[in-house]
JSON list of C-alpha atoms and ligand atoms in Angstrom, two decimals:
[
{"chain": "P", "resi": 1487, "resn": "MET", "atom": "CA", "xyz": [-0.43, 29.52, 3.78]},
{"chain": "P", "resi": 1488, "resn": "THR", "atom": "CA", "xyz": [1.32, 26.28, 4.68]},
{"chain": "P", "resi": 1489, "resn": "ARG", "atom": "CA", "xyz": [-1.08, 23.36, 5.01]},
{"chain": "P", "resi": 1490, "resn": "ILE", "atom": "CA", "xyz": [0.08, 20.24, 6.77]},
{"chain": "P", "resi": 1491, "resn": "PHE", "atom": "CA", "xyz": [-1.52, 16.90, 5.95]},
{"chain": "P", "resi": 1492, "resn": "PRO", "atom": "CA", "xyz": [-0.99, 13.66, 7.85]},
{"chain": "P", "resi": 1493, "resn": "LEU", "atom": "CA", "xyz": [0.90, 11.13, 5.69]},
{"chain": "P", "resi": 1494, "resn": "PRO", "atom": "CA", "xyz": [-2.09, 8.75, 5.17]},
{"chain": "P", "resi": 1495, "resn": "GLU", "atom": "CA", "xyz": [-3.99, 11.70, 3.72]},
{"chain": "P", "resi": 1496, "resn": "THR", "atom": "CA", "xyz": [-0.98, 12.65, 1.57]},
{"chain": "P", "resi": 1497, "resn": "ALA", "atom": "CA", "xyz": [-0.89, 9.07, 0.24]},
{"chain": "P", "resi": 1498, "resn": "HIS", "atom": "CA", "xyz": [-4.59, 9.33, -0.68]},
{"chain": "P", "resi": 1499, "resn": "HIS", "atom": "CA", "xyz": [-3.99, 12.66, -2.40]},
{"chain": "P", "resi": 1500, "resn": "ILE", "atom": "CA", "xyz": [-1.21, 11.12, -4.55]},
{"chain": "P", "resi": 1501, "resn": "VAL", "atom": "CA", "xyz": [-3.23, 7.96, -5.29]},
{"chain": "P", "resi": 1502, "resn": "ARG", "atom": "CA", "xyz": [-6.19, 10.05, -6.49]},
{"chain": "P", "resi": 1503, "resn": "GLN", "atom": "CA", "xyz": [-4.00, 11.45, -9.26]},
{"chain": "P", "resi": 1504, "resn": "HIS", "atom": "CA", "xyz": [-3.04, 7.99, -10.55]},
{"chain": "P", "resi": 1505, "resn": "LEU", "atom": "CA", "xyz": [-6.10, 5.78, -10.20]},
{"chain": "P", "resi": 1506, "resn": "LEU", "atom": "CA", "xyz": [-8.72, 6.18, -12.92]},
{"chain": "P", "resi": 1507, "resn": "GLN", "atom": "CA", "xyz": [-12.32, 5.01, -12.99]},
{"chain": "P", "resi": 1508, "resn": "GLY", "atom": "CA", "xyz": [-12.36, 1.48, -14.40]},
{"chain": "P", "resi": 1509, "resn": "GLY", "atom": "CA", "xyz": [-8.76, 0.93, -13.27]},
{"chain": "P", "resi": 1510, "resn": "SER", "atom": "CA", "xyz": [-7.29, -1.71, -11.00]},
{"chain": "P", "resi": 1511, "resn": "ALA", "atom": "CA", "xyz": [-5.56, -1.37, -7.63]},
{"chain": "P", "resi": 1512, "resn": "VAL", "atom": "CA", "xyz": [-4.21, -3.44, -4.75]},
{"chain": "P", "resi": 1513, "resn": "ASP", "atom": "CA", "xyz": [-4.38, -2.82, -1.02]},
{"chain": "P", "resi": 1514, "resn": "ALA", "atom": "CA", "xyz": [-1.45, -4.92, 0.20]},
{"chain": "P", "resi": 1515, "resn": "THR", "atom": "CA", "xyz": [-2.33, -4.42, 3.90]},
{"chain": "P", "resi": 1516, "resn": "VAL", "atom": "CA", "xyz": [-6.10, -4.32, 4.28]},
{"chain": "P", "resi": 1517, "resn": "GLY", "atom": "CA", "xyz": [-6.25, -3.82, 8.08]},
{"chain": "P", "resi": 1518, "resn": "ASN", "atom": "CA", "xyz": [-9.45, -2.02, 9.06]},
{"chain": "P", "resi": 1519, "resn": "GLY", "atom": "CA", "xyz": [-10.35, -1.48, 5.41]},
{"chain": "P", "resi": 1520, "resn": "HIS", "atom": "CA", "xyz": [-10.02, 2.29, 5.16]},
{"chain": "P", "resi": 1521, "resn": "ASP", "atom": "CA", "xyz": [-7.58, 2.23, 2.24]},
{"chain": "P", "resi": 1522, "resn": "THR", "atom": "CA", "xyz": [-9.47, -0.63, 0.54]},
{"chain": "P", "resi": 1523, "resn": "THR", "atom": "CA", "xyz": [-12.71, 1.38, 0.73]},
{"chain": "P", "resi": 1524, "resn": "PHE", "atom": "CA", "xyz": [-10.94, 4.45, -0.61]},
{"chain": "P", "resi": 1525, "resn": "LEU", "atom": "CA", "xyz": [-9.55, 2.46, -3.59]},
{"chain": "P", "resi": 1526, "resn": "ALA", "atom": "CA", "xyz": [-12.91, 0.79, -4.28]},
{"chain": "P", "resi": 1527, "resn": "GLN", "atom": "CA", "xyz": [-14.58, 4.22, -4.45]},
{"chain": "P", "resi": 1528, "resn": "LEU", "atom": "CA", "xyz": [-11.95, 5.52, -6.87]},
{"chain": "P", "resi": 1529, "resn": "VAL", "atom": "CA", "xyz": [-12.05, 2.62, -9.35]},
{"chain": "P", "resi": 1530, "resn": "GLY", "atom": "CA", "xyz": [-15.82, 2.96, -9.81]},
{"chain": "P", "resi": 1531, "resn": "GLY", "atom": "CA", "xyz": [-18.28, 0.30, -10.93]},
{"chain": "P", "resi": 1532, "resn": "ARG", "atom": "CA", "xyz": [-16.09, -1.13, -13.70]},
{"chain": "P", "resi": 1533, "resn": "GLY", "atom": "CA", "xyz": [-12.87, -1.20, -11.70]},
{"chain": "P", "resi": 1534, "resn": "THR", "atom": "CA", "xyz": [-11.25, -3.89, -9.57]},
{"chain": "P", "resi": 1535, "resn": "VAL", "atom": "CA", "xyz": [-9.42, -3.91, -6.23]},
{"chain": "P", "resi": 1536, "resn": "PHE", "atom": "CA", "xyz": [-7.48, -6.81, -4.69]},
{"chain": "P", "resi": 1537, "resn": "GLY", "atom": "CA", "xyz": [-6.94, -6.69, -0.93]},
{"chain": "P", "resi": 1538, "resn": "PHE", "atom": "CA", "xyz": [-4.49, -8.81, 1.09]},
{"chain": "P", "resi": 1539, "resn": "ASP", "atom": "CA", "xyz": [-4.11, -9.43, 4.79]},
{"chain": "P", "resi": 1540, "resn": "VAL", "atom": "CA", "xyz": [-2.67, -12.30, 6.84]},
{"chain": "P", "resi": 1541, "resn": "GLN", "atom": "CA", "xyz": [-5.17, -11.56, 9.61]},
{"chain": "P", "resi": 1542, "resn": "LEU", "atom": "CA", "xyz": [-8.61, -13.11, 9.13]},
{"chain": "P", "resi": 1543, "resn": "GLN", "atom": "CA", "xyz": [-10.08, -10.51, 11.47]},
{"chain": "P", "resi": 1544, "resn": "ALA", "atom": "CA", "xyz": [-8.92, -7.75, 9.09]},
{"chain": "P", "resi": 1545, "resn": "ILE", "atom": "CA", "xyz": [-10.53, -9.50, 6.11]},
{"chain": "P", "resi": 1546, "resn": "HIS", "atom": "CA", "xyz": [-13.85, -9.80, 8.00]},
{"chain": "P", "resi": 1547, "resn": "ILE", "atom": "CA", "xyz": [-13.85, -6.19, 9.23]},
{"chain": "P", "resi": 1548, "resn": "THR", "atom": "CA", "xyz": [-13.07, -4.94, 5.72]},
{"chain": "P", "resi": 1549, "resn": "ALA", "atom": "CA", "xyz": [-15.71, -7.13, 4.06]},
{"chain": "P", "resi": 1550, "resn": "GLN", "atom": "CA", "xyz": [-18.28, -5.72, 6.49]},
{"chain": "P", "resi": 1551, "resn": "LEU", "atom": "CA", "xyz": [-17.22, -2.12, 5.82]},
{"chain": "P", "resi": 1552, "resn": "LEU", "atom": "CA", "xyz": [-17.35, -2.64, 2.04]},
{"chain": "P", "resi": 1553, "resn": "GLN", "atom": "CA", "xyz": [-20.75, -4.34, 2.32]},
{"chain": "P", "resi": 1554, "resn": "GLN", "atom": "CA", "xyz": [-22.15, -1.39, 4.29]},
{"chain": "P", "resi": 1555, "resn": "ARG", "atom": "CA", "xyz": [-20.98, 0.98, 1.52]},
{"chain": "P", "resi": 1556, "resn": "ASP", "atom": "CA", "xyz": [-22.19, -1.31, -1.30]},
{"chain": "P", "resi": 1557, "resn": "LEU", "atom": "CA", "xyz": [-18.60, -1.69, -2.58]},
{"chain": "P", "resi": 1558, "resn": "LEU", "atom": "CA", "xyz": [-17.90, -5.34, -1.86]},
{"chain": "P", "resi": 1559, "resn": "HIS", "atom": "CA", "xyz": [-18.54, -6.44, -5.46]},
{"chain": "P", "resi": 1560, "resn": "ARG", "atom": "CA", "xyz": [-15.60, -4.27, -6.63]},
{"chain": "P", "resi": 1561, "resn": "VAL", "atom": "CA", "xyz": [-13.11, -5.95, -4.28]},
{"chain": "P", "resi": 1562, "resn": "THR", "atom": "CA", "xyz": [-11.51, -9.39, -4.07]},
{"chain": "P", "resi": 1563, "resn": "LEU", "atom": "CA", "xyz": [-10.31, -9.93, -0.49]},
{"chain": "P", "resi": 1564, "resn": "ILE", "atom": "CA", "xyz": [-7.51, -12.47, -0.12]},
{"chain": "P", "resi": 1565, "resn": "HIS", "atom": "CA", "xyz": [-6.44, -14.00, 3.19]},
{"chain": "P", "resi": 1566, "resn": "ALA", "atom": "CA", "xyz": [-2.75, -14.39, 2.32]},
{"chain": "P", "resi": 1567, "resn": "SER", "atom": "CA", "xyz": [0.58, -12.63, 2.59]},
{"chain": "P", "resi": 1568, "resn": "HIS", "atom": "CA", "xyz": [1.18, -9.83, 0.14]},
{"chain": "P", "resi": 1569, "resn": "SER", "atom": "CA", "xyz": [4.47, -11.58, -0.69]},
{"chain": "P", "resi": 1570, "resn": "LEU", "atom": "CA", "xyz": [2.30, -14.04, -2.69]},
{"chain": "P", "resi": 1571, "resn": "MET", "atom": "CA", "xyz": [0.25, -11.40, -4.49]},
{"chain": "P", "resi": 1572, "resn": "ASP", "atom": "CA", "xyz": [1.38, -12.40, -7.98]},
{"chain": "P", "resi": 1573, "resn": "GLU", "atom": "CA", "xyz": [0.07, -15.94, -7.35]},
{"chain": "P", "resi": 1574, "resn": "HIS", "atom": "CA", "xyz": [-3.39, -14.66, -6.32]},
{"chain": "P", "resi": 1575, "resn": "ILE", "atom": "CA", "xyz": [-3.89, -11.86, -8.81]},
{"chain": "P", "resi": 1576, "resn": "PRO", "atom": "CA", "xyz": [-5.03, -13.20, -12.19]},
{"chain": "P", "resi": 1577, "resn": "GLN", "atom": "CA", "xyz": [-2.46, -13.04, -15.00]},
{"chain": "P", "resi": 1578, "resn": "ALA", "atom": "CA", "xyz": [-4.69, -10.66, -17.00]},
{"chain": "P", "resi": 1579, "resn": "PHE", "atom": "CA", "xyz": [-3.98, -7.93, -14.41]},
{"chain": "P", "resi": 1580, "resn": "HIS", "atom": "CA", "xyz": [-0.19, -8.37, -14.37]},
{"chain": "P", "resi": 1581, "resn": "GLY", "atom": "CA", "xyz": [1.42, -5.22, -15.74]},
{"chain": "P", "resi": 1582, "resn": "GLN", "atom": "CA", "xyz": [-1.96, -3.43, -15.66]},
{"chain": "P", "resi": 1583, "resn": "ILE", "atom": "CA", "xyz": [-2.29, -2.25, -12.05]},
{"chain": "P", "resi": 1584, "resn": "GLN", "atom": "CA", "xyz": [-2.32, 1.50, -11.52]},
{"chain": "P", "resi": 1585, "resn": "VAL", "atom": "CA", "xyz": [-1.88, 1.73, -7.74]},
{"chain": "P", "resi": 1586, "resn": "ILE", "atom": "CA", "xyz": [-0.61, -0.60, -5.00]},
{"chain": "P", "resi": 1587, "resn": "MET", "atom": "CA", "xyz": [-0.80, 0.68, -1.40]},
{"chain": "P", "resi": 1588, "resn": "PHE", "atom": "CA", "xyz": [1.11, -0.63, 1.62]},
{"chain": "P", "resi": 1589, "resn": "ASN", "atom": "CA", "xyz": [0.48, 0.62, 5.14]},
{"chain": "P", "resi": 1590, "resn": "LEU", "atom": "CA", "xyz": [3.09, -1.18, 7.23]},
{"chain": "P", "resi": 1591, "resn": "GLY", "atom": "CA", "xyz": [3.16, -2.16, 10.88]},
{"chain": "P", "resi": 1592, "resn": "TYR", "atom": "CA", "xyz": [0.28, -3.67, 12.81]},
{"chain": "P", "resi": 1593, "resn": "LEU", "atom": "CA", "xyz": [-3.46, -3.17, 12.95]},
{"chain": "P", "resi": 1594, "resn": "PRO", "atom": "CA", "xyz": [-4.20, -0.43, 15.50]},
{"chain": "P", "resi": 1595, "resn": "GLY", "atom": "CA", "xyz": [-6.08, -2.06, 18.37]},
{"chain": "P", "resi": 1596, "resn": "GLY", "atom": "CA", "xyz": [-5.45, -5.51, 16.87]},
{"chain": "P", "resi": 1597, "resn": "ASN", "atom": "CA", "xyz": [-3.08, -8.41, 17.43]},
{"chain": "P", "resi": 1598, "resn": "LYS", "atom": "CA", "xyz": [0.48, -7.04, 17.29]},
{"chain": "P", "resi": 1599, "resn": "SER", "atom": "CA", "xyz": [1.90, -10.43, 16.35]},
{"chain": "P", "resi": 1600, "resn": "PHE", "atom": "CA", "xyz": [0.52, -9.81, 12.83]},
{"chain": "P", "resi": 1601, "resn": "ILE", "atom": "CA", "xyz": [3.10, -7.17, 12.07]},
{"chain": "P", "resi": 1602, "resn": "THR", "atom": "CA", "xyz": [4.68, -6.62, 8.67]},
{"chain": "P", "resi": 1603, "resn": "ARG", "atom": "CA", "xyz": [8.28, -7.87, 8.46]},
{"chain": "P", "resi": 1604, "resn": "ALA", "atom": "CA", "xyz": [11.17, -6.51, 6.42]},
{"chain": "P", "resi": 1605, "resn": "ASP", "atom": "CA", "xyz": [11.87, -9.69, 4.40]},
{"chain": "P", "resi": 1606, "resn": "SER", "atom": "CA", "xyz": [8.30, -10.32, 3.22]},
{"chain": "P", "resi": 1607, "resn": "THR", "atom": "CA", "xyz": [7.63, -6.59, 2.79]},
{"chain": "P", "resi": 1608, "resn": "LEU", "atom": "CA", "xyz": [10.59, -6.21, 0.42]},
{"chain": "P", "resi": 1609, "resn": "THR", "atom": "CA", "xyz": [9.62, -9.36, -1.50]},
{"chain": "P", "resi": 1610, "resn": "ALA", "atom": "CA", "xyz": [6.09, -7.98, -1.86]},
{"chain": "P", "resi": 1611, "resn": "ILE", "atom": "CA", "xyz": [7.19, -4.52, -2.97]},
{"chain": "P", "resi": 1612, "resn": "GLU", "atom": "CA", "xyz": [9.49, -6.05, -5.58]},
{"chain": "P", "resi": 1613, "resn": "ILE", "atom": "CA", "xyz": [6.58, -8.11, -6.94]},
{"chain": "P", "resi": 1614, "resn": "ALA", "atom": "CA", "xyz": [4.30, -5.04, -6.74]},
{"chain": "P", "resi": 1615, "resn": "CYS", "atom": "CA", "xyz": [6.70, -3.09, -8.96]},
{"chain": "P", "resi": 1616, "resn": "ARG", "atom": "CA", "xyz": [6.43, -5.85, -11.58]},
{"chain": "P", "resi": 1617, "resn": "LEU", "atom": "CA", "xyz": [2.61, -5.86, -11.47]},
{"chain": "P", "resi": 1618, "resn": "LEU", "atom": "CA", "xyz": [2.34, -2.10, -12.12]},
{"chain": "P", "resi": 1619, "resn": "THR", "atom": "CA", "xyz": [1.43, -0.55, -15.43]},
{"chain": "P", "resi": 1620, "resn": "ALA", "atom": "CA", "xyz": [3.73, 2.18, -16.83]},
{"chain": "P", "resi": 1621, "resn": "GLN", "atom": "CA", "xyz": [3.23, 5.36, -14.74]},
{"chain": "P", "resi": 1622, "resn": "GLY", "atom": "CA", "xyz": [1.64, 3.28, -11.99]},
{"chain": "P", "resi": 1623, "resn": "ILE", "atom": "CA", "xyz": [2.67, 3.81, -8.38]},
{"chain": "P", "resi": 1624, "resn": "VAL", "atom": "CA", "xyz": [3.39, 1.86, -5.20]},
{"chain": "P", "resi": 1625, "resn": "THR", "atom": "CA", "xyz": [2.87, 3.85, -1.99]},
{"chain": "P", "resi": 1626, "resn": "VAL", "atom": "CA", "xyz": [4.44, 2.57, 1.21]},
{"chain": "P", "resi": 1627, "resn": "LEU", "atom": "CA", "xyz": [3.68, 4.17, 4.57]},
{"chain": "P", "resi": 1628, "resn": "ALA", "atom": "CA", "xyz": [6.43, 3.04, 6.95]},
{"chain": "P", "resi": 1629, "resn": "TYR", "atom": "CA", "xyz": [6.66, 3.45, 10.72]},
{"chain": "P", "resi": 1630, "resn": "PRO", "atom": "CA", "xyz": [10.19, 3.35, 12.18]},
{"chain": "P", "resi": 1631, "resn": "GLY", "atom": "CA", "xyz": [8.81, 3.95, 15.69]},
{"chain": "P", "resi": 1632, "resn": "HIS", "atom": "CA", "xyz": [8.07, 0.36, 16.75]},
{"chain": "P", "resi": 1633, "resn": "VAL", "atom": "CA", "xyz": [10.21, -2.74, 17.26]},
{"chain": "P", "resi": 1634, "resn": "GLY", "atom": "CA", "xyz": [11.19, -4.04, 13.83]},
{"chain": "P", "resi": 1635, "resn": "GLY", "atom": "CA", "xyz": [9.76, -0.97, 12.12]},
{"chain": "P", "resi": 1636, "resn": "ASP", "atom": "CA", "xyz": [13.09, 0.85, 12.24]},
{"chain": "P", "resi": 1637, "resn": "GLU", "atom": "CA", "xyz": [14.88, -2.02, 10.47]},
{"chain": "P", "resi": 1638, "resn": "GLU", "atom": "CA", "xyz": [12.02, -2.40, 7.98]},
{"chain": "P", "resi": 1639, "resn": "THR", "atom": "CA", "xyz": [12.10, 1.33, 7.13]},
{"chain": "P", "resi": 1640, "resn": "LEU", "atom": "CA", "xyz": [15.89, 1.38, 6.79]},
{"chain": "P", "resi": 1641, "resn": "ARG", "atom": "CA", "xyz": [15.96, -1.65, 4.51]},
{"chain": "P", "resi": 1642, "resn": "LEU", "atom": "CA", "xyz": [13.11, -0.25, 2.45]},
{"chain": "P", "resi": 1643, "resn": "SER", "atom": "CA", "xyz": [14.95, 3.03, 2.06]},
{"chain": "P", "resi": 1644, "resn": "ARG", "atom": "CA", "xyz": [18.12, 1.20, 0.91]},
{"chain": "P", "resi": 1645, "resn": "TRP", "atom": "CA", "xyz": [16.10, -0.98, -1.44]},
{"chain": "P", "resi": 1646, "resn": "CYS", "atom": "CA", "xyz": [14.56, 2.11, -3.06]},
{"chain": "P", "resi": 1647, "resn": "GLN", "atom": "CA", "xyz": [18.02, 3.61, -3.56]},
{"chain": "P", "resi": 1648, "resn": "GLN", "atom": "CA", "xyz": [19.18, 0.64, -5.63]},
{"chain": "P", "resi": 1649, "resn": "LEU", "atom": "CA", "xyz": [16.25, 0.89, -8.09]},
{"chain": "P", "resi": 1650, "resn": "ASP", "atom": "CA", "xyz": [17.30, 1.80, -11.62]},
{"chain": "P", "resi": 1651, "resn": "PRO", "atom": "CA", "xyz": [16.31, 5.49, -12.05]},
{"chain": "P", "resi": 1652, "resn": "ARG", "atom": "CA", "xyz": [15.70, 4.86, -15.75]},
{"chain": "P", "resi": 1653, "resn": "HIS", "atom": "CA", "xyz": [12.76, 2.63, -14.75]},
{"chain": "P", "resi": 1654, "resn": "PHE", "atom": "CA", "xyz": [11.63, 3.86, -11.33]},
{"chain": "P", "resi": 1655, "resn": "GLN", "atom": "CA", "xyz": [11.37, 7.24, -9.65]},
{"chain": "P", "resi": 1656, "resn": "VAL", "atom": "CA", "xyz": [11.17, 7.30, -5.85]},
{"chain": "P", "resi": 1657, "resn": "ASP", "atom": "CA", "xyz": [9.93, 10.19, -3.72]},
{"chain": "P", "resi": 1658, "resn": "THR", "atom": "CA", "xyz": [10.10, 10.09, 0.06]},
{"chain": "P", "resi": 1659, "resn": "VAL", "atom": "CA", "xyz": [7.66, 12.28, 1.97]},
{"chain": "P", "resi": 1660, "resn": "LEU", "atom": "CA", "xyz": [8.78, 12.94, 5.53]},
{"chain": "P", "resi": 1661, "resn": "SER", "atom": "CA", "xyz": [6.52, 13.78, 8.41]},
{"chain": "P", "resi": 1662, "resn": "TYR", "atom": "CA", "xyz": [6.28, 17.47, 9.21]},
{"chain": "P", "resi": 1663, "resn": "TYR", "atom": "CA", "xyz": [7.40, 16.61, 12.72]},
{"chain": "P", "resi": 1664, "resn": "LEU", "atom": "CA", "xyz": [11.05, 15.83, 12.06]},
{"chain": "P", "resi": 1665, "resn": "LYS", "atom": "CA", "xyz": [11.55, 13.27, 14.81]},
{"chain": "P", "resi": 1666, "resn": "PRO", "atom": "CA", "xyz": [13.79, 10.27, 14.01]},
{"chain": "P", "resi": 1667, "resn": "HIS", "atom": "CA", "xyz": [10.90, 7.85, 14.58]},
{"chain": "P", "resi": 1668, "resn": "ALA", "atom": "CA", "xyz": [8.26, 9.79, 12.65]},
{"chain": "P", "resi": 1669, "resn": "PRO", "atom": "CA", "xyz": [6.52, 7.83, 9.87]},
{"chain": "P", "resi": 1670, "resn": "ARG", "atom": "CA", "xyz": [7.52, 8.33, 6.25]},
{"chain": "P", "resi": 1671, "resn": "LEU", "atom": "CA", "xyz": [5.86, 7.75, 2.92]},
{"chain": "P", "resi": 1672, "resn": "PHE", "atom": "CA", "xyz": [7.68, 6.21, -0.04]},
{"chain": "P", "resi": 1673, "resn": "VAL", "atom": "CA", "xyz": [6.14, 6.73, -3.48]},
{"chain": "P", "resi": 1674, "resn": "ILE", "atom": "CA", "xyz": [7.64, 4.50, -6.18]},
{"chain": "P", "resi": 1675, "resn": "ARG", "atom": "CA", "xyz": [6.62, 5.35, -9.73]},
{"chain": "P", "resi": 1676, "resn": "LYS", "atom": "CA", "xyz": [7.22, 2.98, -12.64]},
{"chain": "P", "resi": 1677, "resn": "MET", "atom": "CA", "xyz": [8.45, 5.07, -15.55]},
{"chain": "P", "resi": 1678, "resn": "ASN", "atom": "CA", "xyz": [8.05, 2.59, -18.41]},
{"chain": "O", "resi": 2059, "resn": "LIG", "atom": "C1", "xyz": [-1.22, -0.68, 9.64]},
{"chain": "O", "resi": 2059, "resn": "LIG", "atom": "S1", "xyz": [-2.29, -2.04, 9.30]},
{"chain": "O", "resi": 2059, "resn": "LIG", "atom": "C2", "xyz": [-3.07, -1.54, 7.78]},
{"chain": "O", "resi": 2059, "resn": "LIG", "atom": "C3", "xyz": [-4.12, -0.46, 7.92]},
{"chain": "O", "resi": 2059, "resn": "LIG", "atom": "C4", "xyz": [-5.06, -0.41, 6.75]},
{"chain": "O", "resi": 2059, "resn": "LIG", "atom": "N1", "xyz": [-4.42, -0.02, 5.50]},
{"chain": "O", "resi": 2059, "resn": "LIG", "atom": "C5", "xyz": [-6.29, 0.45, 6.98]},
{"chain": "O", "resi": 2059, "resn": "LIG", "atom": "O1", "xyz": [-6.65, 1.28, 6.12]},
{"chain": "O", "resi": 2059, "resn": "LIG", "atom": "O2", "xyz": [-6.93, 0.26, 8.02]},
{"chain": "O", "resi": 2059, "resn": "LIG", "atom": "C6", "xyz": [-1.18, -3.31, 8.74]},
{"chain": "O", "resi": 2059, "resn": "LIG", "atom": "C7", "xyz": [-1.87, -4.59, 8.33]},
{"chain": "O", "resi": 2059, "resn": "LIG", "atom": "O3", "xyz": [-0.91, -5.40, 7.66]},
{"chain": "O", "resi": 2059, "resn": "LIG", "atom": "C8", "xyz": [-1.24, -6.75, 7.90]},
{"chain": "O", "resi": 2059, "resn": "LIG", "atom": "N2", "xyz": [-0.10, -7.59, 7.54]},
{"chain": "O", "resi": 2059, "resn": "LIG", "atom": "C9", "xyz": [1.00, -7.91, 8.27]},
{"chain": "O", "resi": 2059, "resn": "LIG", "atom": "N3", "xyz": [1.82, -8.71, 7.56]},
{"chain": "O", "resi": 2059, "resn": "LIG", "atom": "C10", "xyz": [1.23, -8.91, 6.34]},
{"chain": "O", "resi": 2059, "resn": "LIG", "atom": "C11", "xyz": [1.58, -9.66, 5.19]},
{"chain": "O", "resi": 2059, "resn": "LIG", "atom": "N4", "xyz": [2.74, -10.34, 5.11]},
{"chain": "O", "resi": 2059, "resn": "LIG", "atom": "N5", "xyz": [0.72, -9.65, 4.14]},
{"chain": "O", "resi": 2059, "resn": "LIG", "atom": "C12", "xyz": [-0.44, -8.96, 4.19]},
{"chain": "O", "resi": 2059, "resn": "LIG", "atom": "N6", "xyz": [-0.83, -8.24, 5.26]},
{"chain": "O", "resi": 2059, "resn": "LIG", "atom": "C13", "xyz": [0.00, -8.20, 6.33]},
{"chain": "O", "resi": 2059, "resn": "LIG", "atom": "C14", "xyz": [-1.63, -6.76, 9.37]},
{"chain": "O", "resi": 2059, "resn": "LIG", "atom": "O4", "xyz": [-2.41, -7.90, 9.69]},
{"chain": "O", "resi": 2059, "resn": "LIG", "atom": "C15", "xyz": [-2.40, -5.43, 9.49]},
{"chain": "O", "resi": 2059, "resn": "LIG", "atom": "O5", "xyz": [-3.78, -5.65, 9.34]}
]
């Protein structure tokens, strides 16, 4: 039987295999807080999650969601660009993070001027790769279907191709619906 999962669910499936109880993770695009909540559940009571968003509304919505689920104490929410994540995440976590998730684009139903942009996205992903522990992963869900999203996805794809395969392995998961503008999931694994 062939089972087809939407890419956000595929990302969660992959993340579950890499994030251990007591571990640390980053949600680089907090949005409505679904991925942050998911990460906070996985790390358990002794784990830590850092969440970034440039949109204050996203930080508030996510804080509320985490509070309702009694998970807020596991998460540090940061109202800043993910391109500054190394400045906000304490030094003790550098090189220790198991999972960093990006869900690009704009907040569904929110202000579309707060959209991720290729330059800052690539800066952030480069920093994210440095913050990972060995065998840690960065997942990036990219949407080529909106203005700017096509350029962002193309540049991301090229950036992944220039990574040294001795240090990083990249898998690209395509949407089942093979349309040119269908979303795609990049999974970057740090080998050592
Ligand atoms: C597709 S939404 C994320 C959805 C979210 N992961 C969830 O589970 O609901 C993208 C988010 O990225 C945020 N964003 C845009 N540029 C950003 C940046 N430079 N740094 C951090 N967040 C950014 C937007 O404000 C928006 O909330």
